[in-house]
Structure formats: structure tokens, C-alpha cells
XYZ file of N, CA and C in Angstrom:
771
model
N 59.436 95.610 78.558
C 59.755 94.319 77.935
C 60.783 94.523 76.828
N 61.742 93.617 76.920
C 62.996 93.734 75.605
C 62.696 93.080 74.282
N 63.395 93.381 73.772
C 63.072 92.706 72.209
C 63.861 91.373 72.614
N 63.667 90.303 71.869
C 64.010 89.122 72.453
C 65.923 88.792 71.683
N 66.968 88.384 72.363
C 68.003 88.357 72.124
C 68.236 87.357 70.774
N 69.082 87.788 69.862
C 69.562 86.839 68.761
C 70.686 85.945 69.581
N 71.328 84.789 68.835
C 72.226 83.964 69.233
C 73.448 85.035 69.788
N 73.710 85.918 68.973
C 74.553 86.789 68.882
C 74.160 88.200 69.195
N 73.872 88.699 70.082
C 72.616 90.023 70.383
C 73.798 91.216 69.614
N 73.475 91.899 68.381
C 74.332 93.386 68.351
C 73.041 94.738 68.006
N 72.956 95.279 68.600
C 72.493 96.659 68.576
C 73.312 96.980 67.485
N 72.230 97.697 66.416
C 72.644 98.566 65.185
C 72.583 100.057 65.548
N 71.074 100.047 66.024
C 70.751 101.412 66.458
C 70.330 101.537 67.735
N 70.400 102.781 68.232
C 70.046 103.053 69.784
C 69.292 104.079 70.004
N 68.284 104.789 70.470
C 67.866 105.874 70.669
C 67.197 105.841 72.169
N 67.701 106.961 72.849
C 67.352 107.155 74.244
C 66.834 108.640 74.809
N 65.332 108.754 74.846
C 64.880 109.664 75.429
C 64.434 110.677 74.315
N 64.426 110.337 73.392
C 64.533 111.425 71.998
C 63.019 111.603 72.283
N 63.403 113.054 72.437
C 62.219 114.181 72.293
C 62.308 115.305 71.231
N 61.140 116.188 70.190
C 61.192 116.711 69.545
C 59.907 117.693 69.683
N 60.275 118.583 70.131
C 58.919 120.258 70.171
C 59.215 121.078 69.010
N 57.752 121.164 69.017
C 58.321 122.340 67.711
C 56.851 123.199 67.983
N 57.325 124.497 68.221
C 57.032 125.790 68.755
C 55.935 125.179 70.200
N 56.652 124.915 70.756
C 55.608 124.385 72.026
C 54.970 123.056 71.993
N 54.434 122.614 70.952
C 53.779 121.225 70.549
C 55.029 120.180 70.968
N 54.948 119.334 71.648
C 55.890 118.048 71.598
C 55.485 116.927 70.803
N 55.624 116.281 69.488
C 55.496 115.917 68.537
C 55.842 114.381 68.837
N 57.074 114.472 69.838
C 57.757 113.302 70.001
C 58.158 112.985 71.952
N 58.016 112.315 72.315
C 58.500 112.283 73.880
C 58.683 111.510 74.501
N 60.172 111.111 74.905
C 60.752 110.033 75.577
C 60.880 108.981 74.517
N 61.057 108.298 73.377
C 61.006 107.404 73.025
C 62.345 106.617 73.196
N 62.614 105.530 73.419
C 63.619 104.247 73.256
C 63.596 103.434 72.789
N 64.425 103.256 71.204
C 64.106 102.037 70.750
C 65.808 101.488 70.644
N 65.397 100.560 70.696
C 67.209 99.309 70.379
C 66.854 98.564 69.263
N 67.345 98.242 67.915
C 67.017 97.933 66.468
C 68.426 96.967 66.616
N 68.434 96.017 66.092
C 69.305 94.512 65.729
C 69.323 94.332 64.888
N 70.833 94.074 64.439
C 70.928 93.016 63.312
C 70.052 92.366 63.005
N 70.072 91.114 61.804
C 69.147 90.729 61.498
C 67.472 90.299 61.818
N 67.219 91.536 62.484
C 65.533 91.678 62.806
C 64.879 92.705 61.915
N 63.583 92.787 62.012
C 62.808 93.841 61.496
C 61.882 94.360 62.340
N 62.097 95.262 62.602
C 61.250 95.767 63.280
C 59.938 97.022 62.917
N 58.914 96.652 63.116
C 57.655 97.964 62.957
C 57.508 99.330 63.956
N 57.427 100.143 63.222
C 56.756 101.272 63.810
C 55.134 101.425 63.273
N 54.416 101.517 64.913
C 52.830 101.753 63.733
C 52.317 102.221 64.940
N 51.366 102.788 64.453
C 50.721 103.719 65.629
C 49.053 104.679 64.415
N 48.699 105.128 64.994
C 47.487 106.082 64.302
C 48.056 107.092 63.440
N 47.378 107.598 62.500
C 47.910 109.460 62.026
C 47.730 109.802 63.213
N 49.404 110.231 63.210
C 49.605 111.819 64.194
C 50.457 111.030 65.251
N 50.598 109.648 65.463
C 51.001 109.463 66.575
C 52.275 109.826 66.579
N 53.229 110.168 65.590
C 54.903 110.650 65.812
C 55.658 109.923 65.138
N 55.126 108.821 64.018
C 55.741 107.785 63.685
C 56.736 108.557 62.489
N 56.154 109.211 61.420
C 57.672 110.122 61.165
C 58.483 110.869 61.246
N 57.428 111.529 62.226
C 58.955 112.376 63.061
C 60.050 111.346 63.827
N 59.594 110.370 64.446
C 60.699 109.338 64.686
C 61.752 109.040 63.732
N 61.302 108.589 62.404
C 61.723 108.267 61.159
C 62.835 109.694 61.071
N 62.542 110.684 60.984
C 63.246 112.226 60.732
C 64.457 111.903 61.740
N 64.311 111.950 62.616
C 64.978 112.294 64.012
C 66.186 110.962 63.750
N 66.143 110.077 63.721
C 66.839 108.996 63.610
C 67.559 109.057 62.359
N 66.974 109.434 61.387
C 67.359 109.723 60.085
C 68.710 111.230 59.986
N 68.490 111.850 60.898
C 69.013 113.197 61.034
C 68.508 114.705 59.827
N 66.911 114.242 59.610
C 66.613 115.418 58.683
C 65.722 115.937 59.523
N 65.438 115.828 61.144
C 65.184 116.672 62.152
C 66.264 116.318 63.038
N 66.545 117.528 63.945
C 67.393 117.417 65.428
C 66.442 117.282 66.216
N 66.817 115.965 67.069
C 66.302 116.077 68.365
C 66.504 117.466 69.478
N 64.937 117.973 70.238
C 65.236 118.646 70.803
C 66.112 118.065 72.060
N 65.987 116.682 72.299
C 66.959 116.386 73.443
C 66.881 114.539 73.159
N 67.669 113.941 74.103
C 67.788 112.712 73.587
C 69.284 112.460 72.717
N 69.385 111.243 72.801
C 70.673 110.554 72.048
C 70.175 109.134 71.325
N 71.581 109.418 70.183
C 71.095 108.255 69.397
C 72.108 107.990 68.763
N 72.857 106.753 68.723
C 73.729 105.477 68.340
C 73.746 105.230 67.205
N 74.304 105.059 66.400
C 74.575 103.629 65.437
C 75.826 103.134 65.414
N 75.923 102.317 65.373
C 76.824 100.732 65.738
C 77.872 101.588 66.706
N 77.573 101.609 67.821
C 78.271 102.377 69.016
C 78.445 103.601 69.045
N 78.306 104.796 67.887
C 78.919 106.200 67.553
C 77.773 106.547 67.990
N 78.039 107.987 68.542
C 76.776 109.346 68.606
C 77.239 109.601 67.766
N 75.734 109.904 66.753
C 75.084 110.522 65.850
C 74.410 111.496 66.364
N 73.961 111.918 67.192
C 72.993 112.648 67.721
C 72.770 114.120 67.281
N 74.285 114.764 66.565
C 74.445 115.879 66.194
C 75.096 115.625 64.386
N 74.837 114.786 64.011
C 75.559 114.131 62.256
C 74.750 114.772 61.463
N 75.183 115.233 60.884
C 74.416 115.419 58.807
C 73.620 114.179 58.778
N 72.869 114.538 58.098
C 72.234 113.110 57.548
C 72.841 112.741 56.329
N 73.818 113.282 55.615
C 74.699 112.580 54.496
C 75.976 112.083 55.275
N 76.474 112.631 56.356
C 77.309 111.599 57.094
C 76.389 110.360 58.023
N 75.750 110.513 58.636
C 74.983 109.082 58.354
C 75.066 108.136 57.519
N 74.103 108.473 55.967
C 74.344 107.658 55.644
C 75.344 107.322 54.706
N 76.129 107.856 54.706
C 77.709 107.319 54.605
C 77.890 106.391 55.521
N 77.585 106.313 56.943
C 77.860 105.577 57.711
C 76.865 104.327 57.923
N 76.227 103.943 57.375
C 75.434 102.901 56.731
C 74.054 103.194 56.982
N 73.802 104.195 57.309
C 71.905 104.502 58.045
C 70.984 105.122 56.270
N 70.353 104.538 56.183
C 69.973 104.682 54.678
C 68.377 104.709 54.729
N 67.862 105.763 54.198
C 65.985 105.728 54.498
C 66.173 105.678 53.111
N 64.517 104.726 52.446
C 63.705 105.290 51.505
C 62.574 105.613 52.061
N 62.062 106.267 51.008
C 60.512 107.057 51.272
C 59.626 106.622 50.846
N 58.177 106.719 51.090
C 56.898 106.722 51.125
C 56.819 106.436 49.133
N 57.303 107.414 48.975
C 56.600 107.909 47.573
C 58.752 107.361 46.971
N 57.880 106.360 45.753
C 59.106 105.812 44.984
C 59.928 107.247 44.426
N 61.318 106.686 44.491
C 62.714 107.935 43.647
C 63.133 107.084 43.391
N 62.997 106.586 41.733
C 63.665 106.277 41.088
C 64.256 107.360 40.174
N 65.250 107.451 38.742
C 65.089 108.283 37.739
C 64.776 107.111 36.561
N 63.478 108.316 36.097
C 61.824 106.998 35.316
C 62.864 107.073 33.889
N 63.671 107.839 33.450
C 63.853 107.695 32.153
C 65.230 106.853 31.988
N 65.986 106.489 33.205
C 67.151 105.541 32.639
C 67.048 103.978 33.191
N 67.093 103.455 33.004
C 67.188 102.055 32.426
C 66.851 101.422 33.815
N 66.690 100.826 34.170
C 66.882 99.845 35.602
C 67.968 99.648 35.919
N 68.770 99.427 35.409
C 70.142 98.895 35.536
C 70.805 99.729 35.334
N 70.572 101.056 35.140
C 71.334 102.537 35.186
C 71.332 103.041 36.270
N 69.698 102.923 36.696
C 69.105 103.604 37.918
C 70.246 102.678 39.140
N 70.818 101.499 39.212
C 71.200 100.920 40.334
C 72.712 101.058 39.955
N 73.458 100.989 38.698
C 74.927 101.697 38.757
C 74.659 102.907 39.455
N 73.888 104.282 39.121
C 74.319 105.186 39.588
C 74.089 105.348 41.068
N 73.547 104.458 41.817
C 73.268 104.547 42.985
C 74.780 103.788 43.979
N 75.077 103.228 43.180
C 76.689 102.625 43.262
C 78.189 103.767 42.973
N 77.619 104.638 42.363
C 78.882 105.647 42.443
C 79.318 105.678 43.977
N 79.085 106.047 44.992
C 78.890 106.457 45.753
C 80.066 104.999 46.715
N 79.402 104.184 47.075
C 80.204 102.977 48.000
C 81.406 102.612 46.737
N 81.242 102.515 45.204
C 82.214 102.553 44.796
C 83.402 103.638 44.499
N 83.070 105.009 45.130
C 84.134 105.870 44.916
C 84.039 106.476 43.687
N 82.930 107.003 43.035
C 82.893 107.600 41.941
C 81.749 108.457 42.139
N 81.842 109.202 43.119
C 80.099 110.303 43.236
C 80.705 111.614 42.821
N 82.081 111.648 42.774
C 82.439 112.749 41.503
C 82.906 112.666 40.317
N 82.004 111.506 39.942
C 81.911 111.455 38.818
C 81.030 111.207 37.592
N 79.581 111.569 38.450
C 78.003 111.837 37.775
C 77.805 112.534 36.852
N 78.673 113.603 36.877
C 78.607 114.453 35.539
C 78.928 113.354 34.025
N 79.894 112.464 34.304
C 80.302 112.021 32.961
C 79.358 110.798 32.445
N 79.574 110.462 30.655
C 78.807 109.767 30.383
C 77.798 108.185 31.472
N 77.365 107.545 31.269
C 76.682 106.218 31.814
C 78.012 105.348 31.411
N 78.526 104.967 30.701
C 79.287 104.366 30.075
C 80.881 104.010 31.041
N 81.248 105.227 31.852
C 82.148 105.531 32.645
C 81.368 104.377 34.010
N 80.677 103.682 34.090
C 79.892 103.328 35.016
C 80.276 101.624 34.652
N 80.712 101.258 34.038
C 80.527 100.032 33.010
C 81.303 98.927 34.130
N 82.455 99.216 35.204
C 82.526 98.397 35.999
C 82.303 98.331 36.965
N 80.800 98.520 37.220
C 80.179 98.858 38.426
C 78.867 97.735 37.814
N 78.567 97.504 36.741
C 77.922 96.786 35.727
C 77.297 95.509 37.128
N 78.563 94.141 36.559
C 78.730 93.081 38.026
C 77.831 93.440 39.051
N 78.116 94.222 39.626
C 77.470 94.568 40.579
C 75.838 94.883 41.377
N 75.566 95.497 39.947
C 74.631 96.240 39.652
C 73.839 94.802 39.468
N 74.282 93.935 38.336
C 73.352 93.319 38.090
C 73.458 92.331 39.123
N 74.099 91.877 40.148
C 73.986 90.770 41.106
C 72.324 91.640 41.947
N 72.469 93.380 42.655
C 71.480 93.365 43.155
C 70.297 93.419 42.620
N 70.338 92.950 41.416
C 69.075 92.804 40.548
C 68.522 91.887 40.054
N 69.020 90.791 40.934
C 69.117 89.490 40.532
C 68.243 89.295 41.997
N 69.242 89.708 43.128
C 68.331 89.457 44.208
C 67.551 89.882 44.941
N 66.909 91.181 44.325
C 65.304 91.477 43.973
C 64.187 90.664 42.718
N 64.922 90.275 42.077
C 64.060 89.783 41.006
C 63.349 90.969 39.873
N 64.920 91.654 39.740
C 64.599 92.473 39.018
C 65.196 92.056 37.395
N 66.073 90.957 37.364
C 67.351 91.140 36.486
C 66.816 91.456 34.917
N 65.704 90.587 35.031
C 64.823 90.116 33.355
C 64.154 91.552 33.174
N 64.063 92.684 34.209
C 63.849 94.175 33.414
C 64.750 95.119 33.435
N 66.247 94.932 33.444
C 67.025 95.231 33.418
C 67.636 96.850 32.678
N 66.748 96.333 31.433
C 67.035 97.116 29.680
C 65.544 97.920 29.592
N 65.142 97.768 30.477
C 63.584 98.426 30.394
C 63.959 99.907 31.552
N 63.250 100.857 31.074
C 63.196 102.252 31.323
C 62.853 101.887 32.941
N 63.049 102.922 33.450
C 62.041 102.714 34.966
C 60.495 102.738 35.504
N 60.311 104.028 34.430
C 58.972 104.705 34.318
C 58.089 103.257 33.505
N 58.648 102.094 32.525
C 57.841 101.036 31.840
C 57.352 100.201 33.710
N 57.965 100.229 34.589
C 57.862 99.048 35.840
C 56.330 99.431 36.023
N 55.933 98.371 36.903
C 54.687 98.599 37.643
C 54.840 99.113 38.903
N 54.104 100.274 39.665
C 54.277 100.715 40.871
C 54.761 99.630 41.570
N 54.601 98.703 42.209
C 55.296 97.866 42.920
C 56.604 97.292 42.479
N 57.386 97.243 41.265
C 58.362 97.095 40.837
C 58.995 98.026 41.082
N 58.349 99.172 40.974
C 60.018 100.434 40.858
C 60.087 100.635 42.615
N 58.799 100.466 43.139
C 59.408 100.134 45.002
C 60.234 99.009 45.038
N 60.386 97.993 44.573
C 61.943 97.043 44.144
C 62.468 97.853 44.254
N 62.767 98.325 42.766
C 63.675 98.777 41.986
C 64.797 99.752 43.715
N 63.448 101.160 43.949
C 64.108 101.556 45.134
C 64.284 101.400 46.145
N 64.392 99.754 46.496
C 64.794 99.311 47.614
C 66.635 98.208 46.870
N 66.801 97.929 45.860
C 67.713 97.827 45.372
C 68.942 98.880 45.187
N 68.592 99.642 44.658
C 69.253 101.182 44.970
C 69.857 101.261 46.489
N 68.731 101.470 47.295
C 69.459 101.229 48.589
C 70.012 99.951 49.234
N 70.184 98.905 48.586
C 70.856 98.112 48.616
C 71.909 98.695 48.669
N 71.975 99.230 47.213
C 73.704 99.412 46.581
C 74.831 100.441 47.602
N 73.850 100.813 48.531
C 74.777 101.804 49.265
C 75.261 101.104 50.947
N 74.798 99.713 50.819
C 75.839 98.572 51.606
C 75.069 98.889 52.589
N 73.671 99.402 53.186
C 73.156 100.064 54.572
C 73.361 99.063 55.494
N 73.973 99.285 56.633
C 73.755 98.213 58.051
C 72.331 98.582 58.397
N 71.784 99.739 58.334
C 70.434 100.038 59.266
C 69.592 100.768 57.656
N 68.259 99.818 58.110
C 67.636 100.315 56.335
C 66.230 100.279 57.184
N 65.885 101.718 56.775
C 64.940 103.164 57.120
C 63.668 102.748 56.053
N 62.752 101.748 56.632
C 61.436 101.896 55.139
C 60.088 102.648 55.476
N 59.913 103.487 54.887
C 58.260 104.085 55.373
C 57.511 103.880 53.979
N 56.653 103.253 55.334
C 55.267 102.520 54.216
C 55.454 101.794 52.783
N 56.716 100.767 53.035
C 56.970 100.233 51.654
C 55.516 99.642 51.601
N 54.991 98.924 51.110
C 53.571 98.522 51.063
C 52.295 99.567 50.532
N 52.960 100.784 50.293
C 51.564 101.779 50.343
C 51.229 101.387 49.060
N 50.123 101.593 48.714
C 49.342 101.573 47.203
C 49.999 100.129 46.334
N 50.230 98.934 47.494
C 50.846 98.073 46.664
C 49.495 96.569 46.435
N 49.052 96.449 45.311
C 47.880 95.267 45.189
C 48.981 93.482 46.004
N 48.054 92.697 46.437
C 48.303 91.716 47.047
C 49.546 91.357 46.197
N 49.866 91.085 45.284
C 51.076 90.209 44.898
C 51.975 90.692 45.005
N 52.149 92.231 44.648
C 53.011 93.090 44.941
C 53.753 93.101 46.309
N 52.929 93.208 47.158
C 53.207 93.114 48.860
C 53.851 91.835 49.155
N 53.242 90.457 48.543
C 54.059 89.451 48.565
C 55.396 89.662 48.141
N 55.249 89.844 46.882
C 56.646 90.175 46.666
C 58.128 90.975 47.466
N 57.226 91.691 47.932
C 58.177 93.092 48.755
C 58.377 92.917 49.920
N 57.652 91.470 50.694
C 57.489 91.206 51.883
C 58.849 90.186 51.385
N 59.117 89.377 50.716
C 59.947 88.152 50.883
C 61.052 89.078 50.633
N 61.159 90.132 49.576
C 62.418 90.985 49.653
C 63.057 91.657 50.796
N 62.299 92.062 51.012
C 62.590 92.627 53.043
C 63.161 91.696 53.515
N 62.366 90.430 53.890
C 62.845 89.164 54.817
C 63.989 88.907 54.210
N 64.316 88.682 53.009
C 65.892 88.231 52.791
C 66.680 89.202 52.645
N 66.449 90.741 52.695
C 67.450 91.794 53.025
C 67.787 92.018 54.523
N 67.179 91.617 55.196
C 66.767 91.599 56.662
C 67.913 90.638 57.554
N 68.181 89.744 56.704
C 69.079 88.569 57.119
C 70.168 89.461 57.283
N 70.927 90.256 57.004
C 72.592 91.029 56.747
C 72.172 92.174 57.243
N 71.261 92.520 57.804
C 71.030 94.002 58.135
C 69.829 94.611 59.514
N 69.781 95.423 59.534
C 68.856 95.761 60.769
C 67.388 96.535 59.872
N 66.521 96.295 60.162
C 65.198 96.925 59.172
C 64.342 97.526 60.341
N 63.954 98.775 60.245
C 62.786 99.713 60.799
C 62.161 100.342 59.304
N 60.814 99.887 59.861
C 59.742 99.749 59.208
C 58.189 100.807 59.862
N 58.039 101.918 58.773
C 56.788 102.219 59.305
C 55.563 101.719 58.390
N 54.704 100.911 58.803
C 53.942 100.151 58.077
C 52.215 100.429 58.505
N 51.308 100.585 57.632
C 50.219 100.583 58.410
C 49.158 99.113 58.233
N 50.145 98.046 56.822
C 49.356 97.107 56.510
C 49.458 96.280 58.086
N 48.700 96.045 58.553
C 48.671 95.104 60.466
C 48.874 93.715 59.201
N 48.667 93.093 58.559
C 48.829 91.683 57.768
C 50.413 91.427 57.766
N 50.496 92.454 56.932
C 52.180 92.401 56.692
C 53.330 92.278 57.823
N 52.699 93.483 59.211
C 53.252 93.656 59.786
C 53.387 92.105 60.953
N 52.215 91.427 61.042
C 52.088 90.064 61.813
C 52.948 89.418 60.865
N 52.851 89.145 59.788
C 53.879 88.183 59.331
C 55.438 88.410 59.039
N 55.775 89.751 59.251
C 57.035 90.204 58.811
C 57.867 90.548 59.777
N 57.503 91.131 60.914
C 58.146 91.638 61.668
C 58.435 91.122 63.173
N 59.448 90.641 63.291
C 59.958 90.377 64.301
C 59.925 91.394 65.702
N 59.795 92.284 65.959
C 59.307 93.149 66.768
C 58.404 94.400 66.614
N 57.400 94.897 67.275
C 56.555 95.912 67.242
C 56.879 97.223 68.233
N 56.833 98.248 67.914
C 57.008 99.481 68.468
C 55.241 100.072 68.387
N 53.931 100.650 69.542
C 53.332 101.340 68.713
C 53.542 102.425 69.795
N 53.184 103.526 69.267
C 53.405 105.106 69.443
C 51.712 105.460 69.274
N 51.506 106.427 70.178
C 50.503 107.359 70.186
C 50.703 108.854 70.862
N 50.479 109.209 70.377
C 50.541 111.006 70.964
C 51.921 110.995 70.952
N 52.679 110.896 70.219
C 54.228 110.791 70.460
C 55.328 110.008 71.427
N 54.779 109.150 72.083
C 55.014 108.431 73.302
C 54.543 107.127 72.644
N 55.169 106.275 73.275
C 55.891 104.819 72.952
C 54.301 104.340 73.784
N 53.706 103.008 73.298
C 52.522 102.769 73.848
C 52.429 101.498 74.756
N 52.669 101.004 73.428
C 53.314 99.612 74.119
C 54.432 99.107 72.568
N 55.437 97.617 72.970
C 56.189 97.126 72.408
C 56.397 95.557 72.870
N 56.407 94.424 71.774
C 56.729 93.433 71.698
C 56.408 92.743 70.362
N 56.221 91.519 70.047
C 55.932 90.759 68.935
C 54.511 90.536 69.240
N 54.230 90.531 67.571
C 52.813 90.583 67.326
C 51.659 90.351 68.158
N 52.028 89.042 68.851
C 51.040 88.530 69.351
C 51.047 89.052 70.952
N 51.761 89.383 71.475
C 51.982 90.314 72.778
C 51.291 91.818 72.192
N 51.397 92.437 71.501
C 51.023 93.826 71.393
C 49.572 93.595 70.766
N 49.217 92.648 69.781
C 47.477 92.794 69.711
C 46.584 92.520 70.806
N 47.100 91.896 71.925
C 46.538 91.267 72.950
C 46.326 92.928 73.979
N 47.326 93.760 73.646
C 47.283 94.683 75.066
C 45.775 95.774 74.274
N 45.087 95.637 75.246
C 43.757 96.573 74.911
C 44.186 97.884 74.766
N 44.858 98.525 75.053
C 45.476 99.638 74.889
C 45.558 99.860 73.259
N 46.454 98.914 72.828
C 46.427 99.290 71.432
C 45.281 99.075 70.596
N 44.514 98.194 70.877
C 43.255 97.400 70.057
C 42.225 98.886 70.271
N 42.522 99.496 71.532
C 41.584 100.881 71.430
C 41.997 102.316 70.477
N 43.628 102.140 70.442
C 44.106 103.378 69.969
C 44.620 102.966 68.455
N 44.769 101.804 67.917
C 45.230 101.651 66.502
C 44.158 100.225 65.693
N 44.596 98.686 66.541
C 44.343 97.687 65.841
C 42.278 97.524 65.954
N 42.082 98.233 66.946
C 40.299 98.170 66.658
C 39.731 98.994 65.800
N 40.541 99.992 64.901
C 40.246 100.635 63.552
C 40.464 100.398 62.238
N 41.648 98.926 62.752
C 42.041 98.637 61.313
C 41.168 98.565 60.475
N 39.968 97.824 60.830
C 39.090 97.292 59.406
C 38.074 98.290 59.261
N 38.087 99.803 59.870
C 36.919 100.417 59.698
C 37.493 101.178 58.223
């Protein structure tokens, strides 16, 4: 079954057949996913099912042992993962990277050196950063960060500085934006919050998502991927994939235990 076509159907990302062994164990096998413009899509599956080694492999901080993989028409299949994401493929991680001791609005200039043409130029004062400012503060405006602007990073609340580093990766312009487990350790309002930020970053961009909240994931995500034993299980929107017993045996009939 396909993911269902936009007005305008464009493939961001592509991956075909990507397999990954490591010393005999196959970790990963056969997977195919096609990721779109403005959709979001989930990865979810059990511990162990392969869901970040997928994340790795796509990311380019593992090589596929075999398999190919796209973004916006190019093989990548053999790229750095800093030429990646140069080329708009951008992960954050599990566990927030911000830097806790400069400012909010420091933390997202310096994440702007980089699309603005100044990443050799980190060594010099913050100050050298000053017309990158504009900028900085527009994506902090549309996180709903702007009013902590002048505040340290380390003052945010865990669910703020996951803002904070999903703003950051804003700043580096991503066509394809890489989230694992934004949601972890986040209390209900928080998740609200981070859920409407997604959805309106989501509009200009392609989103893969490894998520284990099933709440979030029914209301957020426009398509489902689940994985078990490294192999693709089943795939469609929410209400197609809770229905297949398959998964209700291997992921969604444990949720609430």
C-alpha cells in the first residue's frame, strides 16, 4: 500500500532495499520507505525492532550493507553525513544539544553560521554574529521561543530546550528533518506544544519521526511505517495500521502495559 499522493506528489527521500549486518546479525532487512514533502511520517515498532538503525543508515552515521537511498533525486548512498546535511537531511537526537550556558538566541545564531556562510568563523567573538540576529529571532518567534530569548539555555524547561533544538535545526534550512523521540520525557503540555511545532514545520518540509507516544503519533502523523525484527511490518495511516492484528500483537497491544 502507498502513502497517499499530495496535490503535488514530490519524494524528498527514497530508500530501497537497505539492509544492515553487523558481524552476522542483520539488524535491518529490505526496508522501503518514500518520505514527502509536506507529510510526517512515523517510524515505531518495539525495542529492537531496527527503528534506529534505520534513523543511522538514512542519516549516513551507518553504511548500508546494501541498498540505496535518495534525497531529492541524488544517491547518497555512499555521502558523509556532513555532506548530507549540507544537503538539507538534518537529524536531532533523543537526548536535547543545546549549549546550556549561551543565551537562546546565541544558541540559534550559532547554528546559523553555517547556511549563512560563516562556520569559519566560530572561533571569533558572539558579537561577529550580530547580522544573523533577524534571523535568529524570526525562528524564535515561530517556535514560541522569542520572550526567552536573553535567558541562558540551561534556565528552559526540558521541553523548551527540545524547542529550542528543533529551532536550531530549523536554522540549517532542512528539506528532510530526522526527529527521534521528540516527545521523550515530555509532561502533557509540553507534547502539545511540540506537536503543533512539528505540524507547522511540517508544512515546508518532509518529517520522519521515531516516536513511541501511539497518542501523538494518531494525531500527528500522516503516515505510519512499523518495523519488527528489522523488516518493515506493515505501513499506512493510523487507522489502517491499528486495525492490522499483526501490529496490535507485536507493538500497539503493549502500549498500555
Amino acid at each position: 500500500m502507498e502513502p497517499p499522493e499530495p496535490s503535488e506528489p514530490r519524494v524528498v527521500l527514497s530508500a530501497r532495499g537497505l539492509r544492515r549486518d553487523f558481524a552476522g546479525f542483520v539488524a535491518v532487512r529490505n526496508v522501503d520507505l518514500d518520505l514527502y514533502h509536506g507529510n510526517i511520517h512515523a517510524l515505531i515498532g518495539p525495542n529492537g525492532a531496527g527503528k534506529t538503525t534505520v534513523f543511522n543508515l538514512l542519516t549516513k552515521f551507518l553504511p548500508p550493507t546494501s541498498g540505496r537511498i535518495e534525497l531529492l533525486g541524488h544517491d547518497i548512498t555512499r555521502t558523509s553525513p556532513a555532506k548530507v546535511a549540507r544537503m538539507g537531511l538534518v537529524r536531532s537526537f533523543q537526548i536535547s544539544a543545546v549549549f546550556p550556558h549561551l543565551s537562546v538566541l546565541d544558541n540559534v545564531r550559532v547554528a546559523l553560521q553555517r547556511p549563512g556562510g560563516l562556520s569559519v568563523q566560530f572561533w571569533r567573538s558572539l558579537s561577529a554574529l550580530d547580522r544573523l540576529t533577524p534571523r535568529a529571532e524570526e525562528l524564535l518567534r515561530s517556535v514560541g521561543l522569542d520572550d526567552a530569548k536573553n535567558r541562558p539555555a540551561a534556565d528552559l524547561s526540558y521541553g523548551r530546550k527540545r524547542v529550542l533544538e528543533i529551532a536550531t535545526t530549523l536554522a540549517l534550512d532542512p528539506k528532510m528533518l530526522l526527529l527521534d523521540e521528540p516527545m521523550a520525557g515530555m509532561g502533557h503540555e509540553d507534547v502539545r506544544t511540540v506537536s503543533d511545532i512539528i505540524r507547522s514545520v511540517a508544512k515546508e518540509r518532509a518529517v520522519l519521526m521515531v516516536e513511541h507516544n501511539l497518542t501523538v503519533v494518531a494525531d500527528l502523523c500522516d503516515w505510519i511505517t512499523v518495523m519488527q525484527r528489522g523488516e518493515i511490518l506493515a505501513a499506512g495511516d493510523y487507522a489502517t495500521v491499528s486495525r492490522d492484528e499483526r501490529v496490535r500483537i507485536a507493538y500497539m497491544g503493549t502500549a498500555d502495559e
